[in-house]
Structure formats: C-alpha cells, structure tokens
Short mmCIF file of C-alpha atoms and ligand atoms in Angstrom, two decimals:
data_model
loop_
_atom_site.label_atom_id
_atom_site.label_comp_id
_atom_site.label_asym_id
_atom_site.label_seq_id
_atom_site.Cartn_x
_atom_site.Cartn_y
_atom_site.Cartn_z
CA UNK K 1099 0.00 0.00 0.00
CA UNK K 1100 1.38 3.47 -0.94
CA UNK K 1101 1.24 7.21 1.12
CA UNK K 1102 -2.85 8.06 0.46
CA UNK K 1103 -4.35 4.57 0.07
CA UNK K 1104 -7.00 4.18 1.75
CA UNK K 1105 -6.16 1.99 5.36
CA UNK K 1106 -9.18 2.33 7.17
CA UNK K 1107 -12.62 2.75 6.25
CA UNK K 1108 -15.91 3.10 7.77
CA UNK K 1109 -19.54 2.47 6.21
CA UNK K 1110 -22.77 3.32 8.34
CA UNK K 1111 -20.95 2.46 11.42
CA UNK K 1112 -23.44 1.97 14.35
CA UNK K 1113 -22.68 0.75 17.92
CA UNK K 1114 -25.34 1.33 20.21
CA UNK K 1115 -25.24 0.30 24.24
CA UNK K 1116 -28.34 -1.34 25.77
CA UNK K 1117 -28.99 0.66 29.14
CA UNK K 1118 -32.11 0.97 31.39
CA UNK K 1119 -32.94 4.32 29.34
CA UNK K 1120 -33.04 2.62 26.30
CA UNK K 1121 -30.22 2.10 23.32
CA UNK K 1122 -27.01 4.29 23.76
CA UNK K 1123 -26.80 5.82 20.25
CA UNK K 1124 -22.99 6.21 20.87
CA UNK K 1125 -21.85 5.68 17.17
CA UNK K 1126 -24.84 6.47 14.44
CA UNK K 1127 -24.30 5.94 11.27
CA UNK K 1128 -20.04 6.87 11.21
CA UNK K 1129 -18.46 6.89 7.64
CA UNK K 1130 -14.39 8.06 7.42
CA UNK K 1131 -11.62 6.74 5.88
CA UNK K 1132 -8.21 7.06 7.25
CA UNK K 1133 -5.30 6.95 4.76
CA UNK K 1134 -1.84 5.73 4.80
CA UNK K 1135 0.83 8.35 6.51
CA UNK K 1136 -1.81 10.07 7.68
CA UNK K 1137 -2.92 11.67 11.27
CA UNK K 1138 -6.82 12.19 11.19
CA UNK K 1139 -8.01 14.17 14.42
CA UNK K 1140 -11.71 13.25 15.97
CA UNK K 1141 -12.67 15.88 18.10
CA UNK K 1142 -15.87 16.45 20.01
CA UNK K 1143 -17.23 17.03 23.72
CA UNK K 1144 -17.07 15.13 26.48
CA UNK K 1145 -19.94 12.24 25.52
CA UNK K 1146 -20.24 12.47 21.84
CA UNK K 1147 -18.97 8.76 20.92
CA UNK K 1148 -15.07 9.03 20.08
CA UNK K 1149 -14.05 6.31 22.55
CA UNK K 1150 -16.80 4.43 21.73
CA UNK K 1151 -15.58 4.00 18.24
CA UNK K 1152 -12.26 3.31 18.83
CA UNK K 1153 -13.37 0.16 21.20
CA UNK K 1154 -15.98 -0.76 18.06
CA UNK K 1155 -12.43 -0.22 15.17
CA UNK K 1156 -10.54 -2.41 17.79
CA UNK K 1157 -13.52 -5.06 17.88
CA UNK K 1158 -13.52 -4.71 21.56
CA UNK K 1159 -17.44 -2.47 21.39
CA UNK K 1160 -19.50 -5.46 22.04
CA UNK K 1161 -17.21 -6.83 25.18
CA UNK K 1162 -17.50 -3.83 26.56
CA UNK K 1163 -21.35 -3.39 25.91
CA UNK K 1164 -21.79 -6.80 26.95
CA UNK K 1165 -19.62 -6.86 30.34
CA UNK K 1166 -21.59 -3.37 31.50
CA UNK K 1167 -25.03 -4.44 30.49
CA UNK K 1168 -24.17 -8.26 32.29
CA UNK K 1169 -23.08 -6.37 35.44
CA UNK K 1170 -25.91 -4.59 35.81
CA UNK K 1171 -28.65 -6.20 38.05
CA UNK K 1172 -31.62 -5.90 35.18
CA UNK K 1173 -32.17 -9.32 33.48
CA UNK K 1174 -33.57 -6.77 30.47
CA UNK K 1175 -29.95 -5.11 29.82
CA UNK K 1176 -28.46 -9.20 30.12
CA UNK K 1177 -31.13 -10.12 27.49
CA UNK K 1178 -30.55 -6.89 25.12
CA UNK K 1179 -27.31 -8.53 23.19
CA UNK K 1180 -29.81 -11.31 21.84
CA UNK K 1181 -33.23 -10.08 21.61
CA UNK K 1182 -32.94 -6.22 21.84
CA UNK K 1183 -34.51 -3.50 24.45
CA UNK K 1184 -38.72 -3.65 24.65
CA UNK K 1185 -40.00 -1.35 22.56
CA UNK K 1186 -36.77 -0.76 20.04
CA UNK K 1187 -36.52 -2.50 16.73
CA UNK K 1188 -32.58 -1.57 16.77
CA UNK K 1189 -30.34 -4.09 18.17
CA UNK K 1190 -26.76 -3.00 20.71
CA UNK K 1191 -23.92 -4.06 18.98
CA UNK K 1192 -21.95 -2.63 15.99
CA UNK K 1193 -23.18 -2.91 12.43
CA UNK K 1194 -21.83 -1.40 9.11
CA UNK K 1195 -18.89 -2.13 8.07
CA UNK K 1196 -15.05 -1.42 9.26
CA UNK K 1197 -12.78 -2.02 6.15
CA UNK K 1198 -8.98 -2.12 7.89
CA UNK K 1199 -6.62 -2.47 4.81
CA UNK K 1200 -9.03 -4.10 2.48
CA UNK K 1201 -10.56 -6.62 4.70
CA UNK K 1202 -13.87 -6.28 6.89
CA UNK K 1203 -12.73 -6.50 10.36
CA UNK K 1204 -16.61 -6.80 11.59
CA UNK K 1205 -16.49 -10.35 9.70
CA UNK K 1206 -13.43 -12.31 10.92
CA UNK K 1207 -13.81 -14.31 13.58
CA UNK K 1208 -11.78 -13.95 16.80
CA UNK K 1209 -8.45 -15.34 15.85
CA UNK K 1210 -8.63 -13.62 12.72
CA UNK K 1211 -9.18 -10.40 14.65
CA UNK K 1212 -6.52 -10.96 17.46
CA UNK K 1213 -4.19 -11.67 15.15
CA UNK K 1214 -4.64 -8.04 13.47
CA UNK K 1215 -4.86 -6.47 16.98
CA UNK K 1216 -1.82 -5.25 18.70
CA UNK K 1217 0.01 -5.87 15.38
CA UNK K 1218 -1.53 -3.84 12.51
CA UNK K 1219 -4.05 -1.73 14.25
CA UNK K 1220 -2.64 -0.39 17.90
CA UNK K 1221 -4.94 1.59 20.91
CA UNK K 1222 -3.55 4.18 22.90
CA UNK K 1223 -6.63 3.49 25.24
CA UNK K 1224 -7.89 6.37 27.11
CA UNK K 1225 -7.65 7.05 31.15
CA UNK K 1226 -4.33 5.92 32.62
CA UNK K 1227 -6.07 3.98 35.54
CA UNK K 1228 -6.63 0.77 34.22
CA UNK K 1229 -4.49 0.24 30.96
CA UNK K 1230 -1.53 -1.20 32.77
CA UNK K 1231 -1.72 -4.33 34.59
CA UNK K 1232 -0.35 -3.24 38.29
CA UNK K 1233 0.63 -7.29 38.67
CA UNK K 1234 3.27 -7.10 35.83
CA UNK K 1235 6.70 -5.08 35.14
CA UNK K 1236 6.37 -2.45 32.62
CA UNK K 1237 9.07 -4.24 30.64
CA UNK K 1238 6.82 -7.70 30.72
CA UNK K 1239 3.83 -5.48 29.63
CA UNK K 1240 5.71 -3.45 26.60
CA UNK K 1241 6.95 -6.93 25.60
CA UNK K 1242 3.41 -8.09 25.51
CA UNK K 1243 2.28 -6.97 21.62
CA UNK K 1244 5.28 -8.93 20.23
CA UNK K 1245 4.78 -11.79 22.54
CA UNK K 1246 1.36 -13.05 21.28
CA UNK K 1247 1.86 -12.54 17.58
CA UNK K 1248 5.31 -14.23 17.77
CA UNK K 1249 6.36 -16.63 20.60
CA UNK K 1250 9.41 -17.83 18.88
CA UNK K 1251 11.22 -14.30 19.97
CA UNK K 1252 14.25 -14.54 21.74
CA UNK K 1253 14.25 -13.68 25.31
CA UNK K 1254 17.64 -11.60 24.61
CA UNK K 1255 15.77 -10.11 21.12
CA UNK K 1256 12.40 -9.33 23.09
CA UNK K 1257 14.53 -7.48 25.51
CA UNK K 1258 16.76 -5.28 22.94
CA UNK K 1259 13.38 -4.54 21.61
CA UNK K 1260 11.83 -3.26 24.66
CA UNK K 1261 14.63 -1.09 25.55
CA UNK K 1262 14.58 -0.12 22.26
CA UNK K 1263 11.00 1.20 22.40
CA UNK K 1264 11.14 2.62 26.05
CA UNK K 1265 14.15 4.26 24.90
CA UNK K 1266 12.35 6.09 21.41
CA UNK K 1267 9.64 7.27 23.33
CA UNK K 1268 12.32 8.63 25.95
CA UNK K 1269 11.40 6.67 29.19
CA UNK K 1270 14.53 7.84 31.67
CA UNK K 1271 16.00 5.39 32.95
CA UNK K 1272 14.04 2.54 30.97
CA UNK K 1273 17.62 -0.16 31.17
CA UNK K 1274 17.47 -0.40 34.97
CA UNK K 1275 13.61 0.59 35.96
CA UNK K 1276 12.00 -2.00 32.60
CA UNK K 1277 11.77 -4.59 35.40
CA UNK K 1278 9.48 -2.62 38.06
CA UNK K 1279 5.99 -2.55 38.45
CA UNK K 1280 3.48 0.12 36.59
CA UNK K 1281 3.47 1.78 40.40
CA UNK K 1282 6.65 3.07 39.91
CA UNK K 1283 5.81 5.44 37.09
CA UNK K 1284 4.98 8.89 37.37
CA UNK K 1285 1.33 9.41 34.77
CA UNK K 1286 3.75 10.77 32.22
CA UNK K 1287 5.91 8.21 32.46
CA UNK K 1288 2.64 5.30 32.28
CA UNK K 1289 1.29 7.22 29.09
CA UNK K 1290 4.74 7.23 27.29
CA UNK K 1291 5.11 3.18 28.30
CA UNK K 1292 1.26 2.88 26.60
CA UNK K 1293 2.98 4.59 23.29
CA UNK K 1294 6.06 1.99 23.29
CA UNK K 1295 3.56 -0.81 23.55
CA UNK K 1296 1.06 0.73 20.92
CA UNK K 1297 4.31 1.03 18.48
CA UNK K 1298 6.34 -2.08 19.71
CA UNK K 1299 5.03 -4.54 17.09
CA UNK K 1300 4.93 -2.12 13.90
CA UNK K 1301 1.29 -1.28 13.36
CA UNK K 1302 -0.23 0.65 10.25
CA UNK K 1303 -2.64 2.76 12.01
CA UNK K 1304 -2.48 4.06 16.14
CA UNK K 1305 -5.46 4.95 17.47
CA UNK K 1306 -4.24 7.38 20.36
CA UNK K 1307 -7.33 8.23 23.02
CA UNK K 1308 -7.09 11.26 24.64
CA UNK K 1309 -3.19 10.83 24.80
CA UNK K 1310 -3.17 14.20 27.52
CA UNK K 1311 -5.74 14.87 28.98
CA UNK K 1312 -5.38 12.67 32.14
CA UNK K 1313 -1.65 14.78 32.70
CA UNK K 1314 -0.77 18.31 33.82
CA UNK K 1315 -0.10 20.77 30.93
CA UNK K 1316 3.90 20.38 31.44
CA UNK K 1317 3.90 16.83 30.92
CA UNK K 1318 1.10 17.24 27.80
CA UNK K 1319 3.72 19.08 25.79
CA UNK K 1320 6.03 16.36 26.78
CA UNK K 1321 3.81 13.52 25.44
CA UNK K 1322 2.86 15.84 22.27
CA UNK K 1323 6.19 16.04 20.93
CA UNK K 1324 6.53 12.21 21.41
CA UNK K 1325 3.32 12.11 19.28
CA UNK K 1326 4.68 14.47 16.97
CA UNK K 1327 7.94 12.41 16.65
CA UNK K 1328 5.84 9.09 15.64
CA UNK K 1329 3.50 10.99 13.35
CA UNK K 1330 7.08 12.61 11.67
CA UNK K 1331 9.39 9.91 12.05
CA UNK K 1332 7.61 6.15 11.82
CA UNK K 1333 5.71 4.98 9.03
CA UNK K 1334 2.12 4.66 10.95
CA UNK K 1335 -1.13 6.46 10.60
CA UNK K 1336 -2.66 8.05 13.62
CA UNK K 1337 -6.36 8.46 14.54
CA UNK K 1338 -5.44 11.05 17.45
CA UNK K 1339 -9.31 11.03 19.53
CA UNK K 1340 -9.56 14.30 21.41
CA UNK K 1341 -11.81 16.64 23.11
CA UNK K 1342 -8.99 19.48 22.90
CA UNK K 1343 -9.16 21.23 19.43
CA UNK K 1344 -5.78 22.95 20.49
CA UNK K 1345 -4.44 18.99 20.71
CA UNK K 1346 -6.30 18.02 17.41
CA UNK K 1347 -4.46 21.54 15.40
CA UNK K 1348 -1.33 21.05 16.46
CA UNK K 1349 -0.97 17.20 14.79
CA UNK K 1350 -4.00 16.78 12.40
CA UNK K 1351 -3.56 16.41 8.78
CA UNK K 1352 -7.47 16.17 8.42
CA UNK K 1353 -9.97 16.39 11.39
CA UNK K 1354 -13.68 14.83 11.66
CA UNK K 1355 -15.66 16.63 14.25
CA UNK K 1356 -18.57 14.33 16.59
CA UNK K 1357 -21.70 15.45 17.92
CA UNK K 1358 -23.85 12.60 19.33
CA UNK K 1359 -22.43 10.06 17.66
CA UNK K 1360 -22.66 11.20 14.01
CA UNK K 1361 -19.43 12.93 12.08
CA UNK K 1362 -20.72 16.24 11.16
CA UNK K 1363 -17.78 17.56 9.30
CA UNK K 1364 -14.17 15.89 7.74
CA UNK K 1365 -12.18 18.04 5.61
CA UNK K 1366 -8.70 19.01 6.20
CA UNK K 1367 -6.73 20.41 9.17
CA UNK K 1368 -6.57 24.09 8.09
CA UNK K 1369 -10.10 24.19 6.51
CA UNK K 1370 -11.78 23.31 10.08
CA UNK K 1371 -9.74 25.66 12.28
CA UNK K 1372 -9.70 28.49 9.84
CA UNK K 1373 -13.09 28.33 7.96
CA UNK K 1374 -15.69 26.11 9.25
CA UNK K 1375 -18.75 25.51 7.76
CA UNK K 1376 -20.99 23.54 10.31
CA UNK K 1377 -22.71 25.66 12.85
CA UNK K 1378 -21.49 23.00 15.22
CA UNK K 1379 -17.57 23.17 14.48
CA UNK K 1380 -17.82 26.89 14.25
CA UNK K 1381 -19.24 27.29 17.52
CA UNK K 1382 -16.82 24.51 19.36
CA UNK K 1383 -13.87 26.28 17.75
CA UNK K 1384 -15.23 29.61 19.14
CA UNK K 1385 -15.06 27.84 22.92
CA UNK K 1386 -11.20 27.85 22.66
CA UNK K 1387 -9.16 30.64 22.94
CA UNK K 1388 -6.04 29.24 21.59
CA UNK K 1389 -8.24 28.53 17.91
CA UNK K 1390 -9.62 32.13 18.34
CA UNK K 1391 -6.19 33.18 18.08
CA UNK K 1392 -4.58 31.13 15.28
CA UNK K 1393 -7.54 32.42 13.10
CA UNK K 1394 -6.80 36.06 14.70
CA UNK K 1395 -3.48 35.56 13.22
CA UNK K 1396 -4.92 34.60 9.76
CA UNK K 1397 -7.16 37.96 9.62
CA UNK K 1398 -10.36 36.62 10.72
CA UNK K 1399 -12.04 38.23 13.87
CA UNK K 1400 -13.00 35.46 15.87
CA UNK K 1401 -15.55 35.50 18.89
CA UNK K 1402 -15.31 33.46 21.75
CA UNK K 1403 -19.18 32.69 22.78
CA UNK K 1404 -19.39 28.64 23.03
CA UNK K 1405 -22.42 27.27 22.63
CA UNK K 1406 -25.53 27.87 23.92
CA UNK K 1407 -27.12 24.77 25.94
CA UNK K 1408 -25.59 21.14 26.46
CA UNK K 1409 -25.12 18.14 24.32
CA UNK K 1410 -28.19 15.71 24.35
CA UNK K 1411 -28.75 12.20 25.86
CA UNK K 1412 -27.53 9.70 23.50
CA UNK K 1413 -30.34 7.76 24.73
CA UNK K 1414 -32.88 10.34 23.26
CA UNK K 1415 -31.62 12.23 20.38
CA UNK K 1416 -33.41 15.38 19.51
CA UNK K 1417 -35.04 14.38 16.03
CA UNK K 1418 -34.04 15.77 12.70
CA UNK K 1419 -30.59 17.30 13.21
CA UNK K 1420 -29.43 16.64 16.60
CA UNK K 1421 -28.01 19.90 17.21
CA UNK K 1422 -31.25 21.79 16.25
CA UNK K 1423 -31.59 22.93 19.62
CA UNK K 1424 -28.76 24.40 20.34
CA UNK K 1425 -28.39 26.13 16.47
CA UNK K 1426 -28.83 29.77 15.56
CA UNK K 1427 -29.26 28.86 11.87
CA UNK K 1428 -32.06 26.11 12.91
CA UNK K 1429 -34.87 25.86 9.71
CA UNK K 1430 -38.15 23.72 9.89
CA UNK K 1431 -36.47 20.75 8.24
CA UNK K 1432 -33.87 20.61 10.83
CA UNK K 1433 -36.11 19.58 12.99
CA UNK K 1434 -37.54 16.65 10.94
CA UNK K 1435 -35.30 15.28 8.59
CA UNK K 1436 -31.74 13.81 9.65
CA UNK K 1437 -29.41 15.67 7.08
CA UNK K 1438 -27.73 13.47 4.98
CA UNK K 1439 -23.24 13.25 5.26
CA UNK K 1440 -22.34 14.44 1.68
CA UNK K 1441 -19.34 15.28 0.10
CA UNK K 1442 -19.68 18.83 -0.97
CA UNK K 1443 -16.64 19.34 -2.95
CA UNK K 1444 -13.54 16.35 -3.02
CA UNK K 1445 -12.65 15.53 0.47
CA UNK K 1446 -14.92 17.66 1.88
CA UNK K 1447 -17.76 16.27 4.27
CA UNK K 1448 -20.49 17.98 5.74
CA UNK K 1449 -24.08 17.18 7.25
CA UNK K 1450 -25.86 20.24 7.70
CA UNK K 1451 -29.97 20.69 5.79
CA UNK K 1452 -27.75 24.95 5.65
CA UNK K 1453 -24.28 24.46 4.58
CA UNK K 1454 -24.47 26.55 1.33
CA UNK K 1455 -26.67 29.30 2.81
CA UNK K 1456 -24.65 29.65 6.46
CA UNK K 1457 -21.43 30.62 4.07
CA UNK K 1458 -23.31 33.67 2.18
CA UNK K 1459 -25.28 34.66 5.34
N1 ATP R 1305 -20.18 0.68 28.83
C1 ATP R 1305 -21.15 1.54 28.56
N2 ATP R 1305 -22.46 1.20 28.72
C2 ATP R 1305 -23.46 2.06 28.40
N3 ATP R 1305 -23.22 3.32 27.93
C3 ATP R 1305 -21.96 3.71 27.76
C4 ATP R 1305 -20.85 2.86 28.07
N4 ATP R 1305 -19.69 3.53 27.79
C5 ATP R 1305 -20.06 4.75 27.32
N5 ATP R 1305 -21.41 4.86 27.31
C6 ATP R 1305 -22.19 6.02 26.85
O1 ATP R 1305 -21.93 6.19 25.46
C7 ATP R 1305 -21.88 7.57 25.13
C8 ATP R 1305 -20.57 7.87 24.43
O2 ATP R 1305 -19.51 7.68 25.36
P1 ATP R 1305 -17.98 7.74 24.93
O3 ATP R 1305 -17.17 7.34 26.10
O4 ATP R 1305 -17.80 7.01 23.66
O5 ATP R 1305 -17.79 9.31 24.64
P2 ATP R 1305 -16.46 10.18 24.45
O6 ATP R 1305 -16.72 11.09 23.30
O7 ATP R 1305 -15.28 9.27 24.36
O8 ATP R 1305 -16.39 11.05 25.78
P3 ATP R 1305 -15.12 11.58 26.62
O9 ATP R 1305 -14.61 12.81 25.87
O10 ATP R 1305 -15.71 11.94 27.94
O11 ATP R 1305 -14.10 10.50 26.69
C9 ATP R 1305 -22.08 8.32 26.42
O12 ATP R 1305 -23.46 8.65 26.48
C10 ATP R 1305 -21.74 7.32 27.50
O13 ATP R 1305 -22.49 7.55 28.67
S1 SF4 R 1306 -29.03 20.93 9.90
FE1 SF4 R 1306 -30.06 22.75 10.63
S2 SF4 R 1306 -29.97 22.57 12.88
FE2 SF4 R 1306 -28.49 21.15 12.02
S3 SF4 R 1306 -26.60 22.27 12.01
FE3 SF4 R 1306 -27.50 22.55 10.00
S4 SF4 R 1306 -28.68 24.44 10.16
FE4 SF4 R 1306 -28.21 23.77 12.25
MG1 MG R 1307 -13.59 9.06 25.47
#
C-alpha cells in the first residue's frame, strides 16, 4: 500500500449500548476513511462517541457493551445482546462495516481479529487507571504486543526490543527501571510506556485516546512532541481522539468533528480551524481561545461565545438534526429530517440541511 491509500474505512458504522434508558446511540451511522501516513483528528465534547468508536475499530465495542449491560442487576440489559430492548426494533452491537486495509474486520472471527490487533491496528486506550496491569513489570507489559503474535522471539531479542521502544519514546531510565511494576511510574511516564507498547510490534494505524488529557499541561507538551515524533518519524497512521481542538491543530492532517455520535464535518486540518462551515464546528472552535487566536493571526475576527445549551442524551436524540436545539441557523427541516453526510466538494464532508446558505449569510 502506498502514502494516500486508503487503510481504514468506515460504512454506516453503528454501535449502540443497551442501558435501562433505552439504546445508547454512541456511534450512528459513522463513515471516514483514514489513509496511509496520515494523522486524522476526531474531536468532540465530552460524551459524543469518540471512545466508543475506537473500542468498536478495535472489535472490543461489544465486550465492553456486553460486560456493562451483564453487570448490571436488570435481566432486560443481560437479554438486550440477543433479543434487543422492549419497545426498540434496533439491536446493541456494531453494524456497518469497518474495512482495515481491504478486509472487513466486523467479519473475521476472533483469531482472525486478534491476530490483526496489537500488530496492525494499535490503541492508545484512554484514562491511565486501568491500561496497565499493576501485577506485571512495565518491561513484561511493553513486551506483551510482540509476545502473542510471535512466541518464537528470543528472550535476549524481546529485551533489545523493549529497551529499544522505552528508549524512542524517551522513558529515563528505561535499562534499569524496565523490570518494576506500573506503580513506579509517574502518569507521564505510564502514558509514554502505553505509546512503546502501541508502536512495539509495527502497526499501520495508532489509534491514540485522549493521549493528555489525564496529565498536567507540562507533561502534555512532553507527550505531544513524542506524538509528533511518531507521526514525523515512523511509518504509521494516527487516529489522534480528542476533546482538545488545540491537541487536534497542532498534529491533524485532516480532522472529523462528533456530535452525538454522528461525524458532522471531515475536511482538512486548516479548513476546520480556519473556515468552518458547520454551525457546530464553528461554535466549538469559538469555545477555545487558543483557535480564536490562530484564526486572529490569519485575519479573521473570531468571537469566543461557546455554545448555547448542552449536548443531548444519547439515549434520546433530539429528532431531525441533533443539534437543532442548540443552532442559531435552525430551519423547519432541521427539525424533521436527519441531514444526509455528503461530500460537498472532493474531500470535503459535511451534514448540515444549511451548509451553502450559512457561508453567504
Ligand atoms: N459501557 C457503557 N455502557 C453504556 N453506555 C456507555 C458505556 N460507555 C459509554 N457509554 C455512553 O456512550 C456515550 C458515548 O460515550 P464515549 O465514552 O464514547 O464518549 P467520548 O466522546 O469518548 O467522551 P469523553 O470525551 O468523555 O471521553 C455516552 O453517552 C456514555 O455515557
Ligand atoms: S441541519 Fe439545521 S440545525 Fe443542524 S446544524 Fe445545519 S442548520 Fe443547524
Ligand atoms: Mg472518550
């Protein structure tokens, strides 16, 4: 596969949570496509589906679902996975397809799927807390990705590899602290051991989950120019997930943006930060200073004002657009009619019923 290819793509990608409310709409009807070499950014608040669709692209969405709705104490949610919630004709689970370098991962069966996982498609997964196993050395753990796809590694090669990884993603001291426990490590320290392993066994694409957010803003730009090293330096694609449009600009070759669990806009890096179309992006980008100024610097005259309201309930989506609402340019059809994701010139996605009209206004 050559720089541009497609690697991953996404049709009508669905993955919906049974809960006592009803289905979780966390991922509705999702279409991207992530290309070799590149860094796509997928911003959007706090509750809009991003991590959800990472778990559902790493095949992990419907252990997830299932473990939650099985530890609840409603024999409903245990019954939803088969059956489906009373009154809803929609099923939890992911549907629609997840095409990862021309095959569809949502069709393999488990082997077939752990075999890819770890290897060729990597998670940075989000919230430090419980992605290191406190039971096991950090050296044992980075090991780990290399371990399961190959067990005839040498103990003496596994190790050279290790240090090799700890070392690129500048762990100090990684040669005489690789054999302690995950307590040792500072957050900083845990979230650059998380990149070794995500990297260790040469994967295509890195799906990185809020890579800062869980660390003070010193150690942030620390773990952001180890992001920017991988995205510069090895030959891997990066899905960077973020709520942090100041995170997304700084690394983002393109950039989808998420509001309850539909993409409302993809187009490229400068296009979104500078000039965006959907009342939605325009308004999120007005919530943070640090955008207001790059497009200061570019001659617009930016206006920090947020947005008006808070997102909805994935469990009861406002019909028509879902962010009729909360929209100044909100129309009759808006409130009917879910707008359809189009391409409105090449690479350029949108779903807005006003796209055309918002520009003149
Ligand atoms: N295991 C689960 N069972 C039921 N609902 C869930 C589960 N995990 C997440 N949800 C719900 O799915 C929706 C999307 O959550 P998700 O974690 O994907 O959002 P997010 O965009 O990653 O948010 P954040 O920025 O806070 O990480 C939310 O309404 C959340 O409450
Ligand atoms: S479809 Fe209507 S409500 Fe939704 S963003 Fe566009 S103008 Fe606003
Ligand atoms: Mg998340």
């Amino acid at each position: 596969m050559a720089k541009g290819d497609p690697l991953l793509v996404l049709k009508n990608l669905r993955a919906y949570y049974p809960s006592k409310k009803g289905l979780v709409r966390a991922v509705d009807d999702v279409s991207l496509e992530v290309r070799e070499g590149e860094c796509v950014g997928l911003l959007g608040e706090s509750g809009s589906g991003k991590s959800s669709m990472a778990i559902a692209i790493m095949g992990l969405f419907d252990k997830v679902a299932r473990f939650s709705a099985g530890s609840s104490n409603d024999p409903e949610l245990r019954r939803a996975f088969s059956k489906g919630l009373p009154g809803s004709t929609d099923l939890p689970g992911v549907r629609g397809k997840i095409i990862f370098r021309g095959k569809d991962l949502t069709t393999l069966a488990q082997e077939e799927l752990i075999a890819i996982r770890g290897r060729e498609l990597s998670l940075i997964p989000q919230g430090l807390g419980h992605a290191l196993n406190p039971q096991h050395s950090i050296g044992h753990q980075t090991a780990e990705p290399i371990e399961v796809h190959d067990e005839n590694f040498r103990l003496i090669e596994l190790k050279r590899k290790v240090l090799e990884y700890l070392g690129l993603v500048q762990l100090a001291d990684a040669n005489l602290r690789f054999v302690l426990d995950p307590g040792s490590f500072s957050g900083g320290e845990s979230q650059r051991i998380l990149i070794a392993m995500a990297l260790i066994a040469g994967p295509y694409l890195v799906i990185a989950d809020e890579p800062t957010s869980a660390l003070d803003v010193t150690v942030q730009r620390q773990i952001m120019n180890v992001l920017k090293m991988i995205r510069d330096d090895f030959d891997v694609s990066l899905l960077l997930i973020s709520h942090d449009a100041g995170v997304v600009a700084e690394m983002a070759d393109r950039v989808a943006v998420m509001y309850a669990g539909k993409i409302v806009e993809y187009a490229n890096a400068i296009d979104i930060f500078h000039e965006p179309k959907h009342p939605y992006t325009q308004g999120l980008m007005s919530s943070f200073p640090t955008i207001a100024m790059m497009q200061m610097r570019a001659g617009k005259k930016p206006r920090l004002r947020g947005i008006p309201g808070d997102p909805p309930d994935l469990t009861d989506i406002p019909s028509g657009c879902a962010f009729h609402p909360r929209c100044q340019y909100v129309v009759d059809i808006c409130k009917t009619e879910v707008p359809e994701y189009r391409e409105v010139k090449p690479d350029y996605f949108i779903r807005c019923h006003r796209w055309g009209d918002i520009e003149k206004e």
